[in-house]
Amino acid sequence: MLNFDQDRFVAIQKGSVAVAEKLDATVRQCLDDGAENLFFLGAGGVMFLTQPALRLLQTRSTFPVHYEMGAELVETDSVHLGPKSLVIMPSLSGTTKEAIAALEFAKNKGATVISFTGHSDTPIAQKADYNFTNFAEDDTSSEMFYLQTLLVALSVMRHRGEFDRYEETVAELQTLPRLLVDVKESFEERAAAFAATIKDEKYHIITGAGSTWPEAYYYGMCILEEMQWIRTRPVHASDFFHGTLELVEEGVSIIVFNGEDESRPLTERVQQFAPRFTDKVHVFDTKDFDLPGISPETRALISPVLLATAFERISAHLEVLRDHPLTTRRYYKKLEY
């Protein structure tokens, strides 16, 4: 595979799920200590990666859960944030200034903070009450944060008696790192072909629903826009028919992410509509990936993980075909703003 270190990838993803036991004990301790709500808190694109866990708790648990962009929370506050709050904060670098400010704000209000970082010698790691560091970089962090925040949600539900498949699900997740390599290998040819197809495309509409929506948003904003400077219009599939459909015409590129949870009919509706008006409809379906030993229930939880690991292959080919390294920036962390 192009520019891919298999051993490095497997080691990082094994580390992602290796936190399960200690994390579960930590979540249980926080609940036993009286935590009354949970906040997913952070800054930038990494926050999108917490949304599948957020949605899981919103739909399957009665435990109050909140989602806050750090910079906005610092400006507006929240009556829900306080000494009985458990804050979950992912940060790959551990140094993002908006995230540091949000963490300090939450701590000053008495909240307990669990952080997930890629580096231990960073402010986010060191200021949190509990930190889980697993070395990762941009090309491996999406899967890591999807999995670790999923483990948080599953643990909360387990200890509240709202999820009875915890042990089985975690056992399946711990087999996932090597299965993700198989996903990449099976997708490599299609990734190369798709990258060649879109390398000169100036604009995409990208859509998903349920657990695939955060990956659609993340890939559009953080990869195509930030790392490749390609204009995109991420739109939730349920909103596609309330405005964005008027932008569909011949030659418009539409990327559809189909997952395996209950929201699938929403993306299938876009998939059925769009080809009537444009010849550039690209559908990516997690059902196409073979995952031996993974139950349908767990597959439904990890659709964004599968899409992230597959689309990393597209990114690897795009940066070569476009002669635009994924690390190239004009403004981000290049100047003060």
mmCIF file of C-alpha atoms in Angstrom:
data_model
loop_
_atom_site.group_PDB
_atom_site.id
_atom_site.type_symbol
_atom_site.label_atom_id
_atom_site.label_comp_id
_atom_site.label_asym_id
_atom_site.label_seq_id
_atom_site.Cartn_x
_atom_site.Cartn_y
_atom_site.Cartn_z
ATOM 1 C CA MET A 1 0.000 0.000 0.000
ATOM 2 C CA LEU A 2 1.138 3.517 -0.799
ATOM 3 C CA ASN A 3 3.007 5.240 2.056
ATOM 4 C CA PHE A 4 1.637 2.911 4.710
ATOM 5 C CA ASP A 5 3.473 1.437 7.688
ATOM 6 C CA GLN A 6 1.403 -1.554 8.755
ATOM 7 C CA ASP A 7 3.281 -2.277 11.983
ATOM 8 C CA ARG A 8 2.995 1.342 13.114
ATOM 9 C CA PHE A 9 -0.721 1.434 12.325
ATOM 10 C CA VAL A 10 -1.513 -1.810 14.154
ATOM 11 C CA ALA A 11 0.503 -0.766 17.202
ATOM 12 C CA ILE A 12 -1.353 2.550 17.450
ATOM 13 C CA GLN A 13 -4.805 1.026 17.066
ATOM 14 C CA LYS A 14 -3.993 -1.731 19.552
ATOM 15 C CA GLY A 15 -3.045 1.026 21.953
ATOM 16 C CA SER A 16 -6.354 2.740 21.267
ATOM 17 C CA VAL A 17 -8.405 -0.178 22.554
ATOM 18 C CA ALA A 18 -5.887 -1.310 25.170
ATOM 19 C CA VAL A 19 -7.152 1.475 27.449
ATOM 20 C CA ALA A 20 -10.519 -0.266 27.856
ATOM 21 C CA GLU A 21 -9.979 -1.866 31.262
ATOM 22 C CA LYS A 22 -8.379 1.132 32.969
ATOM 23 C CA LEU A 23 -10.814 3.529 31.307
ATOM 24 C CA ASP A 24 -13.799 1.467 32.426
ATOM 25 C CA ALA A 25 -12.541 1.538 36.008
ATOM 26 C CA THR A 26 -12.028 5.293 35.781
ATOM 27 C CA VAL A 27 -15.518 5.911 34.428
ATOM 28 C CA ARG A 28 -16.989 3.709 37.135
ATOM 29 C CA GLN A 29 -15.085 5.628 39.820
ATOM 30 C CA CYS A 30 -16.380 8.947 38.466
ATOM 31 C CA LEU A 31 -19.949 7.655 38.448
ATOM 32 C CA ASP A 32 -19.547 6.255 41.949
ATOM 33 C CA ASP A 33 -18.216 9.646 43.057
ATOM 34 C CA GLY A 34 -21.446 11.271 41.958
ATOM 35 C CA ALA A 35 -21.019 12.378 38.343
ATOM 36 C CA GLU A 36 -24.413 13.565 37.137
ATOM 37 C CA ASN A 37 -23.689 14.478 33.535
ATOM 38 C CA LEU A 38 -21.057 14.114 30.849
ATOM 39 C CA PHE A 39 -19.537 16.683 28.514
ATOM 40 C CA PHE A 40 -17.640 15.996 25.298
ATOM 41 C CA LEU A 41 -15.420 19.051 25.141
ATOM 42 C CA GLY A 42 -12.587 20.185 22.903
ATOM 43 C CA ALA A 43 -11.569 22.254 19.925
ATOM 44 C CA GLY A 44 -11.502 21.787 16.174
ATOM 45 C CA GLY A 45 -12.080 18.742 14.048
ATOM 46 C CA VAL A 46 -11.292 16.260 16.800
ATOM 47 C CA MET A 47 -14.633 17.156 18.337
ATOM 48 C CA PHE A 48 -16.450 15.651 15.341
ATOM 49 C CA LEU A 49 -14.857 12.338 16.268
ATOM 50 C CA THR A 50 -16.722 12.330 19.597
ATOM 51 C CA GLN A 51 -20.132 12.675 17.970
ATOM 52 C CA PRO A 52 -20.856 8.953 17.413
ATOM 53 C CA ALA A 53 -20.346 8.359 21.145
ATOM 54 C CA LEU A 54 -22.439 11.419 21.921
ATOM 55 C CA ARG A 55 -25.269 10.183 19.711
ATOM 56 C CA LEU A 56 -25.072 6.705 21.203
ATOM 57 C CA LEU A 57 -25.589 8.118 24.686
ATOM 58 C CA GLN A 58 -28.322 10.472 23.506
ATOM 59 C CA THR A 59 -30.339 7.646 21.966
ATOM 60 C CA ARG A 60 -29.630 4.708 24.284
ATOM 61 C CA SER A 61 -28.924 6.177 27.717
ATOM 62 C CA THR A 62 -30.809 8.452 30.068
ATOM 63 C CA PHE A 63 -27.532 9.861 31.411
ATOM 64 C CA PRO A 64 -27.417 13.587 30.538
ATOM 65 C CA VAL A 65 -24.780 14.303 27.907
ATOM 66 C CA HIS A 66 -23.589 17.560 26.351
ATOM 67 C CA TYR A 67 -21.392 18.517 23.389
ATOM 68 C CA GLU A 68 -19.473 21.778 23.549
ATOM 69 C CA MET A 69 -16.938 23.472 21.315
ATOM 70 C CA GLY A 70 -14.328 24.683 23.760
ATOM 71 C CA ALA A 71 -13.941 28.244 22.534
ATOM 72 C CA GLU A 72 -17.688 28.840 22.671
ATOM 73 C CA LEU A 73 -18.093 27.311 26.120
ATOM 74 C CA VAL A 74 -15.418 29.603 27.533
ATOM 75 C CA GLU A 75 -17.344 32.608 26.207
ATOM 76 C CA THR A 76 -20.870 31.500 27.104
ATOM 77 C CA ASP A 77 -20.536 29.064 30.021
ATOM 78 C CA SER A 78 -23.182 26.398 30.700
ATOM 79 C CA VAL A 79 -25.432 25.992 33.716
ATOM 80 C CA HIS A 80 -24.937 22.239 33.340
ATOM 81 C CA LEU A 81 -21.153 22.325 33.851
ATOM 82 C CA GLY A 82 -19.985 22.013 37.426
ATOM 83 C CA PRO A 83 -18.549 19.775 40.173
ATOM 84 C CA LYS A 84 -20.828 16.897 39.171
ATOM 85 C CA SER A 85 -19.711 16.965 35.527
ATOM 86 C CA LEU A 86 -17.445 14.432 33.844
ATOM 87 C CA VAL A 87 -15.611 16.017 30.913
ATOM 88 C CA ILE A 88 -14.169 13.928 28.068
ATOM 89 C CA MET A 89 -11.526 15.795 26.090
ATOM 90 C CA PRO A 90 -9.588 14.361 23.126
ATOM 91 C CA SER A 91 -6.589 16.273 21.752
ATOM 92 C CA LEU A 92 -3.996 14.722 19.484
ATOM 93 C CA SER A 93 -1.332 17.364 19.992
ATOM 94 C CA GLY A 94 -2.359 18.202 23.543
ATOM 95 C CA THR A 95 -1.367 21.800 22.857
ATOM 96 C CA THR A 96 -4.325 23.411 21.058
ATOM 97 C CA LYS A 97 -4.804 26.739 22.803
ATOM 98 C CA GLU A 98 -8.611 26.715 22.644
ATOM 99 C CA ALA A 99 -8.668 23.222 24.165
ATOM 100 C CA ILE A 100 -6.294 24.218 26.962
ATOM 101 C CA ALA A 101 -8.500 27.207 27.783
ATOM 102 C CA ALA A 102 -11.595 24.981 27.796
ATOM 103 C CA LEU A 103 -9.953 22.424 30.071
ATOM 104 C CA GLU A 104 -8.910 25.121 32.531
ATOM 105 C CA PHE A 105 -12.421 26.587 32.407
ATOM 106 C CA ALA A 106 -13.985 23.194 33.176
ATOM 107 C CA LYS A 107 -11.535 22.529 36.014
ATOM 108 C CA ASN A 108 -12.241 25.941 37.530
ATOM 109 C CA LYS A 109 -15.913 24.984 37.651
ATOM 110 C CA GLY A 110 -15.044 21.828 39.546
ATOM 111 C CA ALA A 111 -15.513 19.300 36.731
ATOM 112 C CA THR A 112 -13.502 16.089 36.480
ATOM 113 C CA VAL A 113 -11.585 15.831 33.197
ATOM 114 C CA ILE A 114 -10.547 12.690 31.333
ATOM 115 C CA SER A 115 -8.263 13.449 28.396
ATOM 116 C CA PHE A 116 -7.137 11.339 25.461
ATOM 117 C CA THR A 117 -3.906 12.546 23.878
ATOM 118 C CA GLY A 118 -1.228 11.503 21.446
ATOM 119 C CA HIS A 119 1.556 12.890 23.631
ATOM 120 C CA SER A 120 1.962 12.807 27.409
ATOM 121 C CA ASP A 121 4.249 15.817 27.893
ATOM 122 C CA THR A 122 1.572 18.327 26.905
ATOM 123 C CA PRO A 123 -0.745 20.706 28.784
ATOM 124 C CA ILE A 124 -3.935 18.757 27.990
ATOM 125 C CA ALA A 125 -2.385 15.521 29.252
ATOM 126 C CA GLN A 126 -0.875 17.035 32.367
ATOM 127 C CA LYS A 127 -3.781 19.253 33.447
ATOM 128 C CA ALA A 128 -6.464 16.546 33.194
ATOM 129 C CA ASP A 129 -7.522 14.557 36.253
ATOM 130 C CA TYR A 130 -7.097 11.361 34.255
ATOM 131 C CA ASN A 131 -5.109 11.119 31.037
ATOM 132 C CA PHE A 132 -4.808 8.303 28.541
ATOM 133 C CA THR A 133 -1.923 8.826 26.124
ATOM 134 C CA ASN A 134 -1.476 6.658 23.069
ATOM 135 C CA PHE A 135 1.030 7.898 20.516
ATOM 136 C CA ALA A 136 -0.692 8.693 17.229
ATOM 137 C CA GLU A 137 -0.428 11.081 14.308
ATOM 138 C CA ASP A 138 -2.922 12.630 11.912
ATOM 139 C CA ASP A 139 -3.249 9.560 9.698
ATOM 140 C CA THR A 140 -4.129 7.272 12.625
ATOM 141 C CA SER A 141 -5.896 9.525 15.114
ATOM 142 C CA SER A 142 -9.434 9.355 13.719
ATOM 143 C CA GLU A 143 -9.811 5.656 14.426
ATOM 144 C CA MET A 144 -8.200 6.140 17.847
ATOM 145 C CA PHE A 145 -10.544 8.860 19.049
ATOM 146 C CA TYR A 146 -13.635 7.204 17.586
ATOM 147 C CA LEU A 147 -12.784 4.021 19.475
ATOM 148 C CA GLN A 148 -11.762 5.608 22.762
ATOM 149 C CA THR A 149 -14.828 7.832 23.038
ATOM 150 C CA LEU A 150 -16.997 4.853 22.064
ATOM 151 C CA LEU A 151 -15.441 2.983 24.986
ATOM 152 C CA VAL A 152 -16.436 5.853 27.280
ATOM 153 C CA ALA A 153 -20.061 5.678 26.132
ATOM 154 C CA LEU A 154 -20.199 1.886 26.445
ATOM 155 C CA SER A 155 -18.709 2.062 29.932
ATOM 156 C CA VAL A 156 -21.214 4.662 31.099
ATOM 157 C CA MET A 157 -24.102 2.554 29.819
ATOM 158 C CA ARG A 158 -22.639 -0.618 31.278
ATOM 159 C CA HIS A 159 -22.437 0.773 34.803
ATOM 160 C CA ARG A 160 -25.929 2.212 34.561
ATOM 161 C CA GLY A 161 -27.388 -1.120 33.492
ATOM 162 C CA GLU A 162 -28.181 0.174 29.999
ATOM 163 C CA PHE A 163 -25.874 -2.072 27.943
ATOM 164 C CA ASP A 164 -25.533 -5.820 28.467
ATOM 165 C CA ARG A 165 -23.037 -6.608 25.688
ATOM 166 C CA TYR A 166 -20.089 -4.675 27.087
ATOM 167 C CA GLU A 167 -17.636 -7.565 27.493
ATOM 168 C CA GLU A 168 -18.473 -9.074 24.110
ATOM 169 C CA THR A 169 -18.270 -5.722 22.344
ATOM 170 C CA VAL A 170 -14.907 -4.790 23.858
ATOM 171 C CA ALA A 171 -13.530 -8.213 22.964
ATOM 172 C CA GLU A 172 -14.596 -7.638 19.362
ATOM 173 C CA LEU A 173 -13.113 -4.141 19.301
ATOM 174 C CA GLN A 174 -9.785 -5.539 20.467
ATOM 175 C CA THR A 175 -9.615 -7.689 17.309
ATOM 176 C CA LEU A 176 -10.221 -4.660 15.126
ATOM 177 C CA PRO A 177 -6.672 -3.279 14.559
ATOM 178 C CA ARG A 178 -5.581 -6.058 12.217
ATOM 179 C CA LEU A 179 -8.996 -6.213 10.585
ATOM 180 C CA LEU A 180 -8.609 -2.530 9.727
ATOM 181 C CA VAL A 181 -5.426 -3.374 7.832
ATOM 182 C CA ASP A 182 -7.485 -5.834 5.782
ATOM 183 C CA VAL A 183 -10.021 -3.061 5.142
ATOM 184 C CA LYS A 184 -7.249 -0.815 3.855
ATOM 185 C CA GLU A 185 -5.821 -3.549 1.643
ATOM 186 C CA SER A 186 -9.201 -4.419 0.161
ATOM 187 C CA PHE A 187 -9.886 -0.729 -0.511
ATOM 188 C CA GLU A 188 -6.490 0.288 -1.880
ATOM 189 C CA GLU A 189 -7.294 -0.203 -5.560
ATOM 190 C CA ARG A 190 -10.561 1.685 -5.275
ATOM 191 C CA ALA A 191 -8.859 4.419 -3.236
ATOM 192 C CA ALA A 192 -6.255 4.954 -5.949
ATOM 193 C CA ALA A 193 -8.910 5.047 -8.661
ATOM 194 C CA PHE A 194 -11.141 7.440 -6.728
ATOM 195 C CA ALA A 195 -8.251 9.771 -5.923
ATOM 196 C CA ALA A 196 -7.392 9.891 -9.615
ATOM 197 C CA THR A 197 -11.037 10.624 -10.432
ATOM 198 C CA ILE A 198 -11.345 13.584 -8.052
ATOM 199 C CA LYS A 199 -7.793 14.983 -8.021
ATOM 200 C CA ASP A 200 -8.828 18.005 -10.105
ATOM 201 C CA GLU A 201 -12.341 18.354 -8.684
ATOM 202 C CA LYS A 202 -12.931 21.847 -7.279
ATOM 203 C CA TYR A 203 -15.989 21.183 -5.119
ATOM 204 C CA HIS A 204 -17.781 18.324 -3.373
ATOM 205 C CA ILE A 205 -21.031 17.846 -1.502
ATOM 206 C CA ILE A 206 -20.333 15.200 1.155
ATOM 207 C CA THR A 207 -23.079 13.627 3.240
ATOM 208 C CA GLY A 208 -23.766 11.051 5.904
ATOM 209 C CA ALA A 209 -26.202 10.317 8.735
ATOM 210 C CA GLY A 210 -26.088 8.750 12.158
ATOM 211 C CA SER A 211 -22.573 7.646 12.983
ATOM 212 C CA THR A 212 -21.297 8.338 9.440
ATOM 213 C CA TRP A 213 -22.226 12.024 9.528
ATOM 214 C CA PRO A 214 -19.298 13.030 11.777
ATOM 215 C CA GLU A 215 -16.867 11.312 9.411
ATOM 216 C CA ALA A 216 -18.424 13.098 6.427
ATOM 217 C CA TYR A 217 -18.054 16.424 8.226
ATOM 218 C CA TYR A 218 -14.539 15.592 9.419
ATOM 219 C CA TYR A 219 -13.284 14.394 6.041
ATOM 220 C CA GLY A 220 -14.768 17.390 4.276
ATOM 221 C CA MET A 221 -13.450 20.033 6.662
ATOM 222 C CA CYS A 222 -10.235 18.564 8.051
ATOM 223 C CA ILE A 223 -8.926 16.639 5.049
ATOM 224 C CA LEU A 224 -10.342 18.040 1.811
ATOM 225 C CA GLU A 225 -10.442 21.642 3.048
ATOM 226 C CA GLU A 226 -7.598 21.927 5.561
ATOM 227 C CA MET A 227 -5.162 19.439 4.082
ATOM 228 C CA GLN A 228 -5.983 19.661 0.367
ATOM 229 C CA TRP A 229 -7.580 23.121 0.018
ATOM 230 C CA ILE A 230 -10.603 21.706 -1.828
ATOM 231 C CA ARG A 231 -13.957 23.376 -1.222
ATOM 232 C CA THR A 232 -16.604 21.093 0.240
ATOM 233 C CA ARG A 233 -20.186 21.309 1.456
ATOM 234 C CA PRO A 234 -20.669 18.780 4.281
ATOM 235 C CA VAL A 235 -24.413 18.357 4.865
ATOM 236 C CA HIS A 236 -26.306 15.885 7.034
ATOM 237 C CA ALA A 237 -28.406 13.569 4.892
ATOM 238 C CA SER A 238 -31.554 14.570 6.772
ATOM 239 C CA ASP A 239 -30.921 18.202 5.762
ATOM 240 C CA PHE A 240 -29.952 17.446 2.176
ATOM 241 C CA PHE A 241 -33.536 17.879 1.006
ATOM 242 C CA HIS A 242 -33.990 21.165 2.837
ATOM 243 C CA GLY A 243 -31.688 23.346 0.762
ATOM 244 C CA THR A 244 -28.619 21.575 -0.568
ATOM 245 C CA LEU A 245 -30.532 19.594 -3.188
ATOM 246 C CA GLU A 246 -30.873 22.852 -5.173
ATOM 247 C CA LEU A 247 -27.103 22.790 -5.764
ATOM 248 C CA VAL A 248 -27.263 19.396 -7.485
ATOM 249 C CA GLU A 249 -26.762 19.601 -11.245
ATOM 250 C CA GLU A 250 -24.731 17.884 -13.908
ATOM 251 C CA GLY A 251 -21.055 17.798 -12.987
ATOM 252 C CA VAL A 252 -21.492 18.319 -9.230
ATOM 253 C CA SER A 253 -19.547 15.758 -7.178
ATOM 254 C CA ILE A 254 -21.525 14.110 -4.371
ATOM 255 C CA ILE A 255 -19.936 11.750 -1.860
ATOM 256 C CA VAL A 256 -22.293 9.572 0.182
ATOM 257 C CA PHE A 257 -21.279 7.653 3.319
ATOM 258 C CA ASN A 258 -23.549 4.679 4.032
ATOM 259 C CA GLY A 259 -23.251 3.129 7.472
ATOM 260 C CA GLU A 260 -24.949 0.241 9.237
ATOM 261 C CA ASP A 261 -27.017 1.862 11.953
ATOM 262 C CA GLU A 262 -30.673 2.881 11.962
ATOM 263 C CA SER A 263 -29.984 6.086 10.021
ATOM 264 C CA ARG A 264 -29.075 4.279 6.801
ATOM 265 C CA PRO A 265 -32.380 5.100 5.011
ATOM 266 C CA LEU A 266 -31.442 8.794 5.166
ATOM 267 C CA THR A 267 -28.285 8.351 3.088
ATOM 268 C CA GLU A 268 -29.962 5.863 0.792
ATOM 269 C CA ARG A 269 -32.519 8.557 -0.019
ATOM 270 C CA VAL A 270 -29.718 10.856 -1.221
ATOM 271 C CA GLN A 271 -28.156 7.959 -3.090
ATOM 272 C CA GLN A 272 -31.413 7.384 -4.976
ATOM 273 C CA PHE A 273 -32.052 11.063 -5.735
ATOM 274 C CA ALA A 274 -28.681 12.421 -6.820
ATOM 275 C CA PRO A 275 -27.980 10.243 -9.916
ATOM 276 C CA ARG A 276 -31.050 11.709 -11.587
ATOM 277 C CA PHE A 277 -29.255 15.050 -11.893
ATOM 278 C CA THR A 278 -25.485 14.447 -11.765
ATOM 279 C CA ASP A 279 -23.179 11.774 -13.096
ATOM 280 C CA LYS A 280 -20.723 12.227 -10.225
ATOM 281 C CA VAL A 281 -22.295 10.334 -7.337
ATOM 282 C CA HIS A 282 -19.790 8.354 -5.286
ATOM 283 C CA VAL A 283 -21.209 5.974 -2.678
ATOM 284 C CA PHE A 284 -19.062 4.374 0.004
ATOM 285 C CA ASP A 285 -20.766 1.662 2.031
ATOM 286 C CA THR A 286 -19.322 0.058 5.156
ATOM 287 C CA LYS A 287 -21.275 -3.108 4.350
ATOM 288 C CA ASP A 288 -18.711 -3.716 1.618
ATOM 289 C CA PHE A 289 -15.967 -4.391 4.180
ATOM 290 C CA ASP A 290 -15.457 -7.925 5.418
ATOM 291 C CA LEU A 291 -14.951 -8.092 9.202
ATOM 292 C CA PRO A 292 -14.827 -11.730 10.334
ATOM 293 C CA GLY A 293 -15.762 -12.148 13.970
ATOM 294 C CA ILE A 294 -17.457 -8.748 14.292
ATOM 295 C CA SER A 295 -21.168 -8.956 15.100
ATOM 296 C CA PRO A 296 -23.800 -6.853 13.324
ATOM 297 C CA GLU A 297 -24.379 -4.960 16.577
ATOM 298 C CA THR A 298 -20.724 -3.948 16.803
ATOM 299 C CA ARG A 299 -20.470 -3.206 13.080
ATOM 300 C CA ALA A 300 -23.256 -0.664 13.522
ATOM 301 C CA LEU A 301 -21.142 1.101 16.165
ATOM 302 C CA ILE A 302 -17.943 1.295 14.125
ATOM 303 C CA SER A 303 -19.104 2.526 10.727
ATOM 304 C CA PRO A 304 -17.164 5.818 11.134
ATOM 305 C CA VAL A 305 -14.022 3.884 12.101
ATOM 306 C CA LEU A 306 -14.236 1.846 8.894
ATOM 307 C CA LEU A 307 -14.784 4.934 6.739
ATOM 308 C CA ALA A 308 -11.914 6.782 8.410
ATOM 309 C CA THR A 309 -9.500 3.917 7.861
ATOM 310 C CA ALA A 310 -10.576 3.489 4.224
ATOM 311 C CA PHE A 311 -10.522 7.180 3.367
ATOM 312 C CA GLU A 312 -7.008 7.544 4.778
ATOM 313 C CA ARG A 313 -6.014 5.529 1.719
ATOM 314 C CA ILE A 314 -7.698 8.078 -0.546
ATOM 315 C CA SER A 315 -5.866 10.868 1.258
ATOM 316 C CA ALA A 316 -2.539 9.097 0.776
ATOM 317 C CA HIS A 317 -3.114 8.943 -2.972
ATOM 318 C CA LEU A 318 -4.531 12.464 -3.231
ATOM 319 C CA GLU A 319 -1.486 14.121 -1.736
ATOM 320 C CA VAL A 320 0.741 12.400 -4.294
ATOM 321 C CA LEU A 321 -1.494 12.969 -7.319
ATOM 322 C CA ARG A 322 -2.075 16.623 -6.396
ATOM 323 C CA ASP A 323 1.535 17.210 -5.275
ATOM 324 C CA HIS A 324 0.073 18.674 -2.110
ATOM 325 C CA PRO A 325 1.377 17.074 1.111
ATOM 326 C CA LEU A 326 -1.235 16.611 3.819
ATOM 327 C CA THR A 327 0.996 18.566 6.207
ATOM 328 C CA THR A 328 1.001 21.754 4.107
ATOM 329 C CA ARG A 329 -0.706 24.732 5.761
ATOM 330 C CA ARG A 330 -0.945 28.441 4.995
ATOM 331 C CA TYR A 331 -2.386 29.686 8.274
ATOM 332 C CA TYR A 332 -3.111 26.920 10.798
ATOM 333 C CA LYS A 333 -0.503 27.173 13.558
ATOM 334 C CA LYS A 334 1.574 29.282 11.168
ATOM 335 C CA LEU A 335 0.553 32.677 12.499
ATOM 336 C CA GLU A 336 -1.398 34.319 15.305
ATOM 337 C CA TYR A 337 -5.174 34.549 14.933
#
